[in-house]
Amino acid sequence: MFAMRLFADCLGRTYDMATALSVCALMMVVEQPLYLTYSGFQLSFLSVLAVGMLRPALAPPDKKLPRIGDLLLASLAIMLFTLPVQLYTYFEVPVYAPLFNLAVLPLVGILLMLGMAALVLFPLTPWLAGIAASLIHIILGFYSEGSRFLGKLPRNLWNPGRPGAWQMAVYALLMALALFMGKIRYRHRIGLILGAVLMFGIKTGGGLTVTFLDVGQGDCICLELPDGSAWLFDGGSSSVNKVGKYRMEPFLKSRGIKALDIVFLSHGDSDHINGVEELLQSGRVEIKLLALPVTAKETGGEGFGNIFALAGQKGIPVLWLQAGTEWESGGVHAVCLHPSSDFSWRESNACSEVIYLSYGGFSMLLTGDVEGQGESALVEKLYEEKIDNVTVLKVAHHGSDGGTREAFLQQLFPKIAVISCGRDNRYGHPHKALWERLSEKGCDIRVTAGEGAVMFRTDGRVLKRY
């Protein structure tokens, strides 16, 4: 587009921004149609379109704005036009970006001229081209450092989560009305634009949402409760590098979850806790309470890596869960079934924390890696508490044949069994014998290795599967 503008000036022709934008987009899409799906392509063209279309609509009528006011409106227009793409792709937007753009936008023209000069001068006088390139490096360095500085400011990001299709559609409709609805009063236009933005802040769904994240060979289950709170059960992987940064954090951002009210850690194996350790170290997601099995209390959390120490450093309280501990939030009732305070078997998997949750007619059992003596004790507790016919069972130990035995299934008769394991894992999970046991009980078997994240939503009566 910059080259077209230069040629138009040289030829004495009128430059039309919309035409130039269309020609550039067409040339790129003809070469590579998939550019249409790239966020970089979408953000670039929407930014230019915003300056041409939305910027004039934001300006107060019959008022001459100073240069800085004009730049601020251009920056706001860019942010508004690119907002749906930013939220859908990255789940958050930088709040202070329009202010930073006051320094960025005036330098764009200089940056383009320097780039053109470097290209032209390099074959003739490389040292002059080097000076131009150095100036470009300084300007881009300013952009980079400025962005880092803004990222450290408090409340620098707005994170409503990934918008739904209806929110995107309503946003587009309100923006179209603001721009093209003939003669419309300025305050009404601004009201429509503000209403369009606020649409993204509306939380939809309600009820209880349960997501078994695809973390490869590991476990991570997130509960979004009717009252807006969020619980996390385990969070780790032995097959995905930096699972906290690249799987767990993006998911939490996509759901607009900024804080976890409780994080339950079933036991100390790394494939259940290393992602939570990353969350604690980064501090980008607030953790309000850690719930660990009571069997780890005697050793002061030994076996949980750095998690216990990190919790102490950050002032996060630790709740030692034991059989019989129960609580309720947003209509969701939860009770710890295992281990008991006098459970003598100290093998890690056998001591796994087991939580039973109910919400209306929906019930779920989260089992960690419980097996062996731990599963035997659990079966007795299930019989004692008269817990059976659960809606969803998180199959223990990623589908190992060492757990979820016949007596356990005979007591529970789960409708849905979810297995969290990695694709082509070296352990052969889920094991064939276990699969056969689940199939014989008529379970609907869901495996993260094959279908990715497994999500359920319920109002306590109807269960929807995604």
Tab-separated table of C-alpha atoms in Angstrom:
chain	number	residue	atom	x	y	z
A	1	MET	CA	0.000	0.000	0.000
A	2	PHE	CA	2.886	2.358	0.757
A	3	ALA	CA	4.382	1.697	-2.679
A	4	MET	CA	0.989	2.329	-4.331
A	5	ARG	CA	0.761	5.639	-2.493
A	6	LEU	CA	4.210	6.658	-3.758
A	7	PHE	CA	3.410	5.675	-7.340
A	8	ALA	CA	0.106	7.563	-7.184
A	9	ASP	CA	1.940	10.726	-6.104
A	10	CYS	CA	4.588	10.267	-8.801
A	11	LEU	CA	1.975	9.788	-11.508
A	12	GLY	CA	-0.256	12.594	-10.274
A	13	ARG	CA	-3.126	10.182	-9.623
A	14	THR	CA	-5.551	10.099	-6.695
A	15	TYR	CA	-4.778	7.539	-4.017
A	16	ASP	CA	-7.805	5.641	-2.727
A	17	MET	CA	-7.145	3.764	0.511
A	18	ALA	CA	-10.027	1.289	0.147
A	19	THR	CA	-8.965	0.336	-3.371
A	20	ALA	CA	-5.319	-0.055	-2.388
A	21	LEU	CA	-6.291	-2.183	0.617
A	22	SER	CA	-8.493	-4.411	-1.529
A	23	VAL	CA	-5.793	-4.878	-4.178
A	24	CYS	CA	-3.167	-5.812	-1.561
A	25	ALA	CA	-5.500	-8.257	0.165
A	26	LEU	CA	-6.489	-9.854	-3.148
A	27	MET	CA	-2.871	-10.284	-4.236
A	28	MET	CA	-1.956	-11.999	-0.969
A	29	VAL	CA	-5.031	-14.242	-0.848
A	30	VAL	CA	-4.620	-15.373	-4.466
A	31	GLU	CA	-1.071	-16.429	-3.622
A	32	GLN	CA	-2.055	-18.114	-0.341
A	33	PRO	CA	-5.794	-18.442	0.508
A	34	LEU	CA	-4.999	-19.587	4.047
A	35	TYR	CA	-3.822	-16.054	4.853
A	36	LEU	CA	-7.489	-15.367	5.531
A	37	THR	CA	-7.262	-17.568	8.639
A	38	TYR	CA	-4.081	-15.953	10.004
A	39	SER	CA	-4.574	-13.503	12.836
A	40	GLY	CA	-1.629	-11.412	11.605
A	41	PHE	CA	-3.307	-10.912	8.224
A	42	GLN	CA	-6.644	-10.093	9.843
A	43	LEU	CA	-5.163	-7.633	12.346
A	44	SER	CA	-3.071	-5.832	9.721
A	45	PHE	CA	-5.902	-5.201	7.281
A	46	LEU	CA	-8.475	-4.421	9.961
A	47	SER	CA	-6.098	-1.828	11.439
A	48	VAL	CA	-5.802	0.007	8.139
A	49	LEU	CA	-9.548	-0.261	7.562
A	50	ALA	CA	-10.177	1.141	11.041
A	51	VAL	CA	-8.228	4.308	10.289
A	52	GLY	CA	-10.188	4.839	7.072
A	53	MET	CA	-13.681	3.924	8.298
A	54	LEU	CA	-14.005	4.076	12.081
A	55	ARG	CA	-11.637	6.932	12.849
A	56	PRO	CA	-13.889	9.557	11.125
A	57	ALA	CA	-16.958	8.156	12.932
A	58	LEU	CA	-15.309	8.627	16.340
A	59	ALA	CA	-14.470	12.294	15.767
A	60	PRO	CA	-16.909	14.807	17.328
A	61	PRO	CA	-18.770	16.677	14.566
A	62	ASP	CA	-17.741	20.243	13.706
A	63	LYS	CA	-14.714	20.164	16.001
A	64	LYS	CA	-11.100	20.571	15.002
A	65	LEU	CA	-8.970	18.148	16.997
A	66	PRO	CA	-5.314	18.730	17.902
A	67	ARG	CA	-2.760	16.329	16.447
A	68	ILE	CA	-2.587	14.253	19.621
A	69	GLY	CA	-6.383	13.943	19.707
A	70	ASP	CA	-6.393	12.757	16.115
A	71	LEU	CA	-3.738	10.151	16.905
A	72	LEU	CA	-5.676	8.944	19.951
A	73	LEU	CA	-8.863	8.483	17.914
A	74	ALA	CA	-6.917	6.560	15.267
A	75	SER	CA	-5.461	4.329	17.970
A	76	LEU	CA	-8.891	3.730	19.534
A	77	ALA	CA	-10.340	2.930	16.112
A	78	ILE	CA	-7.639	0.315	15.523
A	79	MET	CA	-8.267	-1.275	18.907
A	80	LEU	CA	-12.033	-1.388	18.367
A	81	PHE	CA	-11.857	-2.830	14.846
A	82	THR	CA	-9.358	-5.519	15.842
A	83	LEU	CA	-11.033	-6.346	19.161
A	84	PRO	CA	-12.962	-9.450	17.965
A	85	VAL	CA	-9.847	-10.961	16.384
A	86	GLN	CA	-7.709	-10.276	19.464
A	87	LEU	CA	-10.246	-11.805	21.852
A	88	TYR	CA	-11.004	-14.814	19.671
A	89	THR	CA	-7.328	-15.579	19.032
A	90	TYR	CA	-5.548	-14.400	22.181
A	91	PHE	CA	-8.488	-14.149	24.659
A	92	GLU	CA	-7.306	-10.763	25.999
A	93	VAL	CA	-6.464	-7.215	24.900
A	94	PRO	CA	-3.877	-4.717	26.229
A	95	VAL	CA	-5.799	-1.906	27.917
A	96	TYR	CA	-3.052	0.711	27.570
A	97	ALA	CA	-2.373	0.036	23.878
A	98	PRO	CA	-4.184	3.181	22.585
A	99	LEU	CA	-1.983	5.391	24.768
A	100	PHE	CA	1.205	3.631	23.681
A	101	ASN	CA	0.136	4.018	20.069
A	102	LEU	CA	0.377	7.786	20.509
A	103	ALA	CA	4.119	7.234	20.401
A	104	VAL	CA	4.047	4.388	17.900
A	105	LEU	CA	1.853	5.812	15.111
A	106	PRO	CA	3.952	8.945	14.367
A	107	LEU	CA	6.974	6.707	13.868
A	108	VAL	CA	5.299	4.385	11.341
A	109	GLY	CA	5.848	6.748	8.433
A	110	ILE	CA	9.484	7.266	9.424
A	111	LEU	CA	9.928	3.494	9.703
A	112	LEU	CA	8.544	2.948	6.195
A	113	MET	CA	10.747	5.676	4.701
A	114	LEU	CA	13.834	4.249	6.399
A	115	GLY	CA	13.017	0.794	5.098
A	116	MET	CA	12.615	2.111	1.563
A	117	ALA	CA	15.859	4.072	1.885
A	118	ALA	CA	17.763	1.010	3.110
A	119	LEU	CA	16.567	-1.020	0.100
A	120	VAL	CA	17.495	1.681	-2.409
A	121	LEU	CA	20.834	2.669	-0.846
A	122	PHE	CA	22.235	-0.773	-0.152
A	123	PRO	CA	23.473	-1.484	-3.715
A	124	LEU	CA	24.924	2.054	-3.991
A	125	THR	CA	26.225	3.051	-0.566
A	126	PRO	CA	25.970	0.175	1.912
A	127	TRP	CA	27.168	2.334	4.823
A	128	LEU	CA	24.225	4.725	4.393
A	129	ALA	CA	21.881	1.748	4.174
A	130	GLY	CA	23.463	0.512	7.408
A	131	ILE	CA	22.636	3.803	9.131
A	132	ALA	CA	19.018	3.508	7.978
A	133	ALA	CA	18.903	-0.099	9.221
A	134	SER	CA	20.328	0.964	12.598
A	135	LEU	CA	17.624	3.605	12.975
A	136	ILE	CA	15.002	0.972	12.123
A	137	HIS	CA	16.487	-1.273	14.824
A	138	ILE	CA	16.265	1.562	17.374
A	139	ILE	CA	12.600	2.267	16.552
A	140	LEU	CA	11.637	-1.417	16.712
A	141	GLY	CA	13.564	-1.745	19.971
A	142	PHE	CA	11.510	1.151	21.347
A	143	TYR	CA	8.326	-0.677	20.345
A	144	SER	CA	9.517	-3.865	22.048
A	145	GLU	CA	10.689	-2.268	25.296
A	146	GLY	CA	7.577	-0.109	25.495
A	147	SER	CA	5.378	-3.176	25.172
A	148	ARG	CA	7.319	-4.946	27.934
A	149	PHE	CA	6.928	-1.927	30.208
A	150	LEU	CA	3.164	-1.791	29.637
A	151	GLY	CA	2.946	-5.514	30.334
A	152	LYS	CA	4.250	-4.909	33.857
A	153	LEU	CA	1.641	-2.283	34.729
A	154	PRO	CA	-1.283	-3.330	36.964
A	155	ARG	CA	-4.493	-4.357	35.199
A	156	ASN	CA	-2.772	-4.057	31.854
A	157	LEU	CA	-4.950	-6.742	30.244
A	158	TRP	CA	-8.685	-7.158	29.801
A	159	ASN	CA	-9.446	-10.872	29.709
A	160	PRO	CA	-13.141	-11.674	29.171
A	161	GLY	CA	-12.199	-14.965	27.450
A	162	ARG	CA	-12.964	-16.214	23.962
A	163	PRO	CA	-16.266	-14.737	22.737
A	164	GLY	CA	-19.120	-16.877	21.499
A	165	ALA	CA	-20.403	-16.791	17.924
A	166	TRP	CA	-23.455	-14.766	18.984
A	167	GLN	CA	-21.257	-12.144	20.646
A	168	MET	CA	-19.172	-11.775	17.489
A	169	ALA	CA	-22.341	-11.434	15.403
A	170	VAL	CA	-23.947	-8.830	17.700
A	171	TYR	CA	-20.678	-6.867	17.831
A	172	ALA	CA	-20.499	-6.771	14.032
A	173	LEU	CA	-24.181	-5.714	13.801
A	174	LEU	CA	-23.828	-2.862	16.317
A	175	MET	CA	-20.647	-1.605	14.668
A	176	ALA	CA	-22.324	-1.714	11.253
A	177	LEU	CA	-25.277	0.275	12.606
A	178	ALA	CA	-22.901	2.848	14.118
A	179	LEU	CA	-21.056	3.286	10.820
A	180	PHE	CA	-23.730	2.969	8.153
A	181	MET	CA	-27.104	3.866	9.707
A	182	GLY	CA	-27.504	7.107	7.745
A	183	LYS	CA	-27.836	10.269	9.793
A	184	ILE	CA	-27.331	9.284	13.400
A	185	ARG	CA	-26.565	11.489	16.372
A	186	TYR	CA	-22.986	11.396	17.585
A	187	ARG	CA	-23.905	10.277	21.102
A	188	HIS	CA	-26.036	7.451	19.697
A	189	ARG	CA	-23.153	6.305	17.493
A	190	ILE	CA	-20.778	6.257	20.466
A	191	GLY	CA	-23.437	4.434	22.500
A	192	LEU	CA	-23.710	1.701	19.862
A	193	ILE	CA	-19.929	1.302	19.750
A	194	LEU	CA	-19.701	1.146	23.546
A	195	GLY	CA	-22.534	-1.382	23.644
A	196	ALA	CA	-20.726	-3.506	21.067
A	197	VAL	CA	-17.605	-3.616	23.261
A	198	LEU	CA	-19.574	-4.430	26.411
A	199	MET	CA	-21.128	-7.440	24.657
A	200	PHE	CA	-17.811	-9.247	25.098
A	201	GLY	CA	-18.020	-8.870	28.867
A	202	ILE	CA	-21.256	-10.877	29.118
A	203	LYS	CA	-20.769	-14.333	30.593
A	204	THR	CA	-22.843	-17.033	28.961
A	205	GLY	CA	-23.716	-20.596	29.776
A	206	GLY	CA	-24.380	-20.804	33.521
A	207	GLY	CA	-24.650	-24.065	35.380
A	208	LEU	CA	-21.627	-26.290	35.936
A	209	THR	CA	-18.965	-26.729	33.237
A	210	VAL	CA	-16.389	-29.516	33.530
A	211	THR	CA	-13.395	-29.675	31.182
A	212	PHE	CA	-10.871	-32.502	31.049
A	213	LEU	CA	-7.955	-30.730	29.375
A	214	ASP	CA	-5.798	-32.472	26.813
A	215	VAL	CA	-2.435	-32.294	28.597
A	216	GLY	CA	-0.940	-35.375	26.975
A	217	GLN	CA	0.158	-38.033	29.458
A	218	GLY	CA	-1.189	-36.387	32.597
A	219	ASP	CA	-4.272	-35.028	34.319
A	220	CYS	CA	-5.940	-31.631	34.505
A	221	ILE	CA	-9.641	-31.051	35.177
A	222	CYS	CA	-11.203	-27.609	35.441
A	223	LEU	CA	-14.604	-26.909	37.018
A	224	GLU	CA	-16.445	-23.634	36.383
A	225	LEU	CA	-19.142	-23.360	39.034
A	226	PRO	CA	-22.557	-21.667	38.769
A	227	ASP	CA	-21.450	-18.912	41.182
A	228	GLY	CA	-18.513	-17.931	38.951
A	229	SER	CA	-15.787	-19.615	40.999
A	230	ALA	CA	-13.319	-22.060	39.441
A	231	TRP	CA	-11.653	-25.212	40.785
A	232	LEU	CA	-8.739	-27.117	39.290
A	233	PHE	CA	-8.069	-30.798	39.922
A	234	ASP	CA	-4.449	-31.692	39.218
A	235	GLY	CA	-2.417	-30.124	36.434
A	236	GLY	CA	0.618	-31.773	34.947
A	237	SER	CA	2.063	-33.837	32.129
A	238	SER	CA	5.007	-36.115	31.433
A	239	SER	CA	4.749	-35.747	27.649
A	240	VAL	CA	3.991	-32.038	27.033
A	241	ASN	CA	6.816	-29.585	27.666
A	242	LYS	CA	5.831	-26.532	29.763
A	243	VAL	CA	2.267	-27.787	30.029
A	244	GLY	CA	1.323	-24.948	32.379
A	245	LYS	CA	2.380	-22.249	29.944
A	246	TYR	CA	1.221	-23.831	26.696
A	247	ARG	CA	-1.894	-25.819	27.664
A	248	MET	CA	-3.265	-24.749	31.043
A	249	GLU	CA	-2.792	-20.972	30.921
A	250	PRO	CA	-4.226	-20.604	27.383
A	251	PHE	CA	-7.268	-22.641	28.410
A	252	LEU	CA	-7.863	-20.546	31.535
A	253	LYS	CA	-7.505	-17.357	29.465
A	254	SER	CA	-9.947	-18.684	26.876
A	255	ARG	CA	-12.526	-19.172	29.634
A	256	GLY	CA	-11.835	-15.768	31.202
A	257	ILE	CA	-10.597	-17.416	34.421
A	258	LYS	CA	-8.220	-15.080	36.242
A	259	ALA	CA	-8.218	-16.866	39.612
A	260	LEU	CA	-8.570	-20.440	40.821
A	261	ASP	CA	-10.470	-20.615	44.100
A	262	ILE	CA	-9.154	-24.101	44.943
A	263	VAL	CA	-6.457	-26.237	43.322
A	264	PHE	CA	-6.680	-29.895	44.335
A	265	LEU	CA	-3.562	-32.037	43.922
A	266	SER	CA	-4.348	-35.722	44.141
A	267	HIS	CA	-0.738	-36.816	44.781
A	268	GLY	CA	2.829	-35.753	44.102
A	269	ASP	CA	3.620	-37.374	40.734
A	270	SER	CA	4.960	-34.814	38.244
A	271	ASP	CA	2.339	-35.663	35.610
A	272	HIS	CA	-0.264	-34.291	38.041
A	273	ILE	CA	1.519	-31.268	39.508
A	274	ASN	CA	4.258	-29.783	37.284
A	275	GLY	CA	1.819	-27.542	35.421
A	276	VAL	CA	0.476	-26.172	38.719
A	277	GLU	CA	4.057	-25.465	39.776
A	278	GLU	CA	4.461	-23.388	36.610
A	279	LEU	CA	1.307	-21.420	37.459
A	280	LEU	CA	2.656	-20.703	40.924
A	281	GLN	CA	6.010	-19.572	39.552
A	282	SER	CA	4.593	-17.302	36.859
A	283	GLY	CA	1.908	-15.740	39.077
A	284	ARG	CA	-0.235	-14.960	36.017
A	285	VAL	CA	-3.147	-16.950	37.454
A	286	GLU	CA	-4.083	-16.345	41.080
A	287	ILE	CA	-4.376	-19.463	43.247
A	288	LYS	CA	-6.335	-18.856	46.440
A	289	LEU	CA	-6.135	-22.249	48.152
A	290	LEU	CA	-4.228	-25.522	47.721
A	291	ALA	CA	-5.845	-28.810	48.781
A	292	LEU	CA	-3.424	-31.691	49.369
A	293	PRO	CA	-4.059	-35.219	50.688
A	294	VAL	CA	-3.733	-35.543	54.463
A	295	THR	CA	-1.184	-38.350	54.028
A	296	ALA	CA	1.361	-35.749	52.849
A	297	LYS	CA	0.960	-33.644	56.009
A	298	GLU	CA	3.366	-35.717	58.101
A	299	THR	CA	6.198	-35.038	55.637
A	300	GLY	CA	5.331	-31.344	55.243
A	301	GLY	CA	4.347	-31.800	51.623
A	302	GLU	CA	7.406	-33.837	50.694
A	303	GLY	CA	6.893	-35.407	47.266
A	304	PHE	CA	5.124	-32.335	45.923
A	305	GLY	CA	8.292	-30.793	44.535
A	306	ASN	CA	8.531	-27.055	45.022
A	307	ILE	CA	4.788	-26.578	45.298
A	308	PHE	CA	4.610	-26.583	49.084
A	309	ALA	CA	7.488	-24.092	49.318
A	310	LEU	CA	6.033	-21.839	46.610
A	311	ALA	CA	2.684	-21.796	48.387
A	312	GLY	CA	4.435	-20.662	51.570
A	313	GLN	CA	6.330	-17.911	49.732
A	314	LYS	CA	3.155	-16.571	48.155
A	315	GLY	CA	1.052	-16.861	51.278
A	316	ILE	CA	-1.319	-19.442	49.785
A	317	PRO	CA	-3.023	-21.502	52.528
A	318	VAL	CA	-2.916	-25.287	52.325
A	319	LEU	CA	-5.932	-27.435	53.189
A	320	TRP	CA	-5.112	-31.022	54.164
A	321	LEU	CA	-7.956	-33.104	52.780
A	322	GLN	CA	-9.064	-36.357	54.381
A	323	ALA	CA	-12.034	-38.659	53.978
A	324	GLY	CA	-15.145	-36.933	55.267
A	325	THR	CA	-14.067	-33.356	54.510
A	326	GLU	CA	-16.897	-31.703	52.592
A	327	TRP	CA	-17.844	-28.272	51.317
A	328	GLU	CA	-20.321	-26.569	48.984
A	329	SER	CA	-20.143	-23.683	46.526
A	330	GLY	CA	-22.682	-22.443	44.000
A	331	GLY	CA	-24.921	-25.453	44.595
A	332	VAL	CA	-22.074	-27.910	43.905
A	333	HIS	CA	-21.483	-30.269	46.820
A	334	ALA	CA	-18.075	-31.916	47.170
A	335	VAL	CA	-16.731	-34.485	49.604
A	336	CYS	CA	-13.329	-36.113	49.948
A	337	LEU	CA	-13.644	-39.915	50.059
A	338	HIS	CA	-9.956	-40.877	50.270
A	339	PRO	CA	-7.432	-41.018	51.876
A	340	SER	CA	-8.445	-41.162	55.539
A	341	SER	CA	-6.130	-39.766	58.198
A	342	ASP	CA	-5.327	-43.302	59.397
A	343	PHE	CA	-4.669	-44.772	55.948
A	344	SER	CA	-1.381	-46.554	56.555
A	345	TRP	CA	-0.392	-47.401	52.991
A	346	ARG	CA	2.045	-44.700	51.872
A	347	GLU	CA	2.527	-45.598	48.191
A	348	SER	CA	1.904	-42.416	46.156
A	349	ASN	CA	-0.847	-43.692	43.854
A	350	ALA	CA	-2.679	-45.507	46.638
A	351	CYS	CA	-2.811	-42.240	48.608
A	352	SER	CA	-4.387	-40.294	45.751
A	353	GLU	CA	-6.989	-37.753	46.760
A	354	VAL	CA	-10.456	-38.834	45.581
A	355	ILE	CA	-13.268	-36.281	45.336
A	356	TYR	CA	-16.964	-36.925	44.783
A	357	LEU	CA	-19.046	-34.020	43.437
A	358	SER	CA	-22.779	-33.646	42.930
A	359	TYR	CA	-24.911	-30.915	41.392
A	360	GLY	CA	-28.603	-31.664	41.127
A	361	GLY	CA	-28.875	-34.981	39.321
A	362	PHE	CA	-25.271	-34.818	38.075
A	363	SER	CA	-22.468	-36.618	39.897
A	364	MET	CA	-18.755	-37.110	39.228
A	365	LEU	CA	-15.874	-38.994	40.818
A	366	LEU	CA	-12.315	-37.689	40.397
A	367	THR	CA	-9.822	-40.405	41.271
A	368	GLY	CA	-6.272	-39.218	40.552
A	369	ASP	CA	-4.129	-42.373	40.199
A	370	VAL	CA	-5.778	-44.357	42.985
A	371	GLU	CA	-5.218	-48.110	42.750
A	372	GLY	CA	-4.272	-51.141	44.806
A	373	GLN	CA	-4.877	-50.735	48.552
A	374	GLY	CA	-6.175	-47.215	47.952
A	375	GLU	CA	-8.878	-48.436	45.578
A	376	SER	CA	-9.891	-51.193	48.006
A	377	ALA	CA	-10.345	-48.624	50.783
A	378	LEU	CA	-12.245	-46.389	48.351
A	379	VAL	CA	-14.691	-49.155	47.404
A	380	GLU	CA	-15.525	-49.624	51.084
A	381	LYS	CA	-16.110	-45.880	51.445
A	382	LEU	CA	-18.326	-45.764	48.360
A	383	TYR	CA	-20.427	-48.626	49.755
A	384	GLU	CA	-20.601	-46.955	53.158
A	385	GLU	CA	-21.719	-43.622	51.653
A	386	LYS	CA	-24.120	-45.387	49.240
A	387	ILE	CA	-22.523	-43.712	46.221
A	388	ASP	CA	-23.381	-45.428	42.967
A	389	ASN	CA	-24.555	-44.764	39.392
A	390	VAL	CA	-22.268	-41.761	38.942
A	391	THR	CA	-22.681	-39.675	35.813
A	392	VAL	CA	-18.980	-39.170	35.075
A	393	LEU	CA	-15.982	-41.162	36.266
A	394	LYS	CA	-12.444	-39.883	35.785
A	395	VAL	CA	-10.736	-43.207	35.196
A	396	ALA	CA	-7.779	-43.629	37.541
A	397	HIS	CA	-4.140	-43.682	36.441
A	398	HIS	CA	-4.751	-42.706	32.795
A	399	GLY	CA	-6.429	-45.990	31.943
A	400	SER	CA	-3.955	-48.362	33.550
A	401	ASP	CA	-5.096	-51.934	34.105
A	402	GLY	CA	-3.825	-51.620	37.698
A	403	GLY	CA	-6.895	-49.606	38.720
A	404	THR	CA	-10.646	-49.340	38.113
A	405	ARG	CA	-11.143	-52.992	38.925
A	406	GLU	CA	-14.362	-54.985	38.645
A	407	ALA	CA	-15.488	-54.446	42.262
A	408	PHE	CA	-15.001	-50.702	41.859
A	409	LEU	CA	-17.074	-50.557	38.654
A	410	GLN	CA	-19.689	-52.877	40.115
A	411	GLN	CA	-20.266	-50.307	42.876
A	412	LEU	CA	-20.235	-47.214	40.642
A	413	PHE	CA	-21.789	-48.212	37.284
A	414	PRO	CA	-20.645	-44.909	35.658
A	415	LYS	CA	-22.511	-43.637	32.618
A	416	ILE	CA	-19.473	-41.835	31.171
A	417	ALA	CA	-15.818	-42.745	31.697
A	418	VAL	CA	-13.137	-40.181	30.835
A	419	ILE	CA	-9.543	-41.303	30.334
A	420	SER	CA	-6.799	-38.666	30.291
A	421	CYS	CA	-3.673	-39.932	28.547
A	422	GLY	CA	-1.202	-39.015	25.817
A	423	ARG	CA	-1.409	-40.127	22.217
A	424	ASP	CA	0.814	-43.155	21.457
A	425	ASN	CA	2.104	-43.090	25.043
A	426	ARG	CA	4.810	-45.588	26.007
A	427	TYR	CA	2.648	-47.136	28.750
A	428	GLY	CA	-0.009	-48.443	26.376
A	429	HIS	CA	-2.777	-46.448	28.111
A	430	PRO	CA	-5.652	-47.079	28.040
A	431	HIS	CA	-5.104	-50.796	28.529
A	432	LYS	CA	-7.258	-53.226	26.602
A	433	ALA	CA	-8.463	-55.137	29.688
A	434	LEU	CA	-9.657	-51.911	31.312
A	435	TRP	CA	-11.421	-50.842	28.106
A	436	GLU	CA	-13.253	-54.163	28.058
A	437	ARG	CA	-14.346	-53.763	31.693
A	438	LEU	CA	-15.718	-50.292	30.988
A	439	SER	CA	-17.466	-51.462	27.822
A	440	GLU	CA	-19.105	-54.351	29.649
A	441	LYS	CA	-20.651	-51.832	32.058
A	442	GLY	CA	-22.081	-49.860	29.127
A	443	CYS	CA	-19.881	-46.791	29.682
A	444	ASP	CA	-19.587	-44.058	27.119
A	445	ILE	CA	-15.771	-43.924	26.992
A	446	ARG	CA	-14.101	-40.596	26.180
A	447	VAL	CA	-10.304	-40.378	25.728
A	448	THR	CA	-8.394	-37.088	25.553
A	449	ALA	CA	-5.674	-38.709	23.423
A	450	GLY	CA	-8.173	-39.223	20.613
A	451	GLU	CA	-10.549	-36.264	20.862
A	452	GLY	CA	-8.644	-33.574	22.732
A	453	ALA	CA	-10.292	-31.745	25.618
A	454	VAL	CA	-13.514	-33.356	26.858
A	455	MET	CA	-16.133	-30.875	28.070
A	456	PHE	CA	-19.494	-31.272	29.786
A	457	ARG	CA	-22.028	-28.642	30.827
A	458	THR	CA	-25.027	-29.260	33.052
A	459	ASP	CA	-27.749	-27.341	34.858
A	460	GLY	CA	-28.153	-30.230	37.265
A	461	ARG	CA	-30.768	-31.900	35.083
A	462	VAL	CA	-29.613	-32.011	31.459
A	463	LEU	CA	-26.043	-32.902	30.519
A	464	LYS	CA	-24.557	-31.476	27.311
A	465	ARG	CA	-21.372	-32.953	25.847
A	466	TYR	CA	-18.977	-30.968	23.662
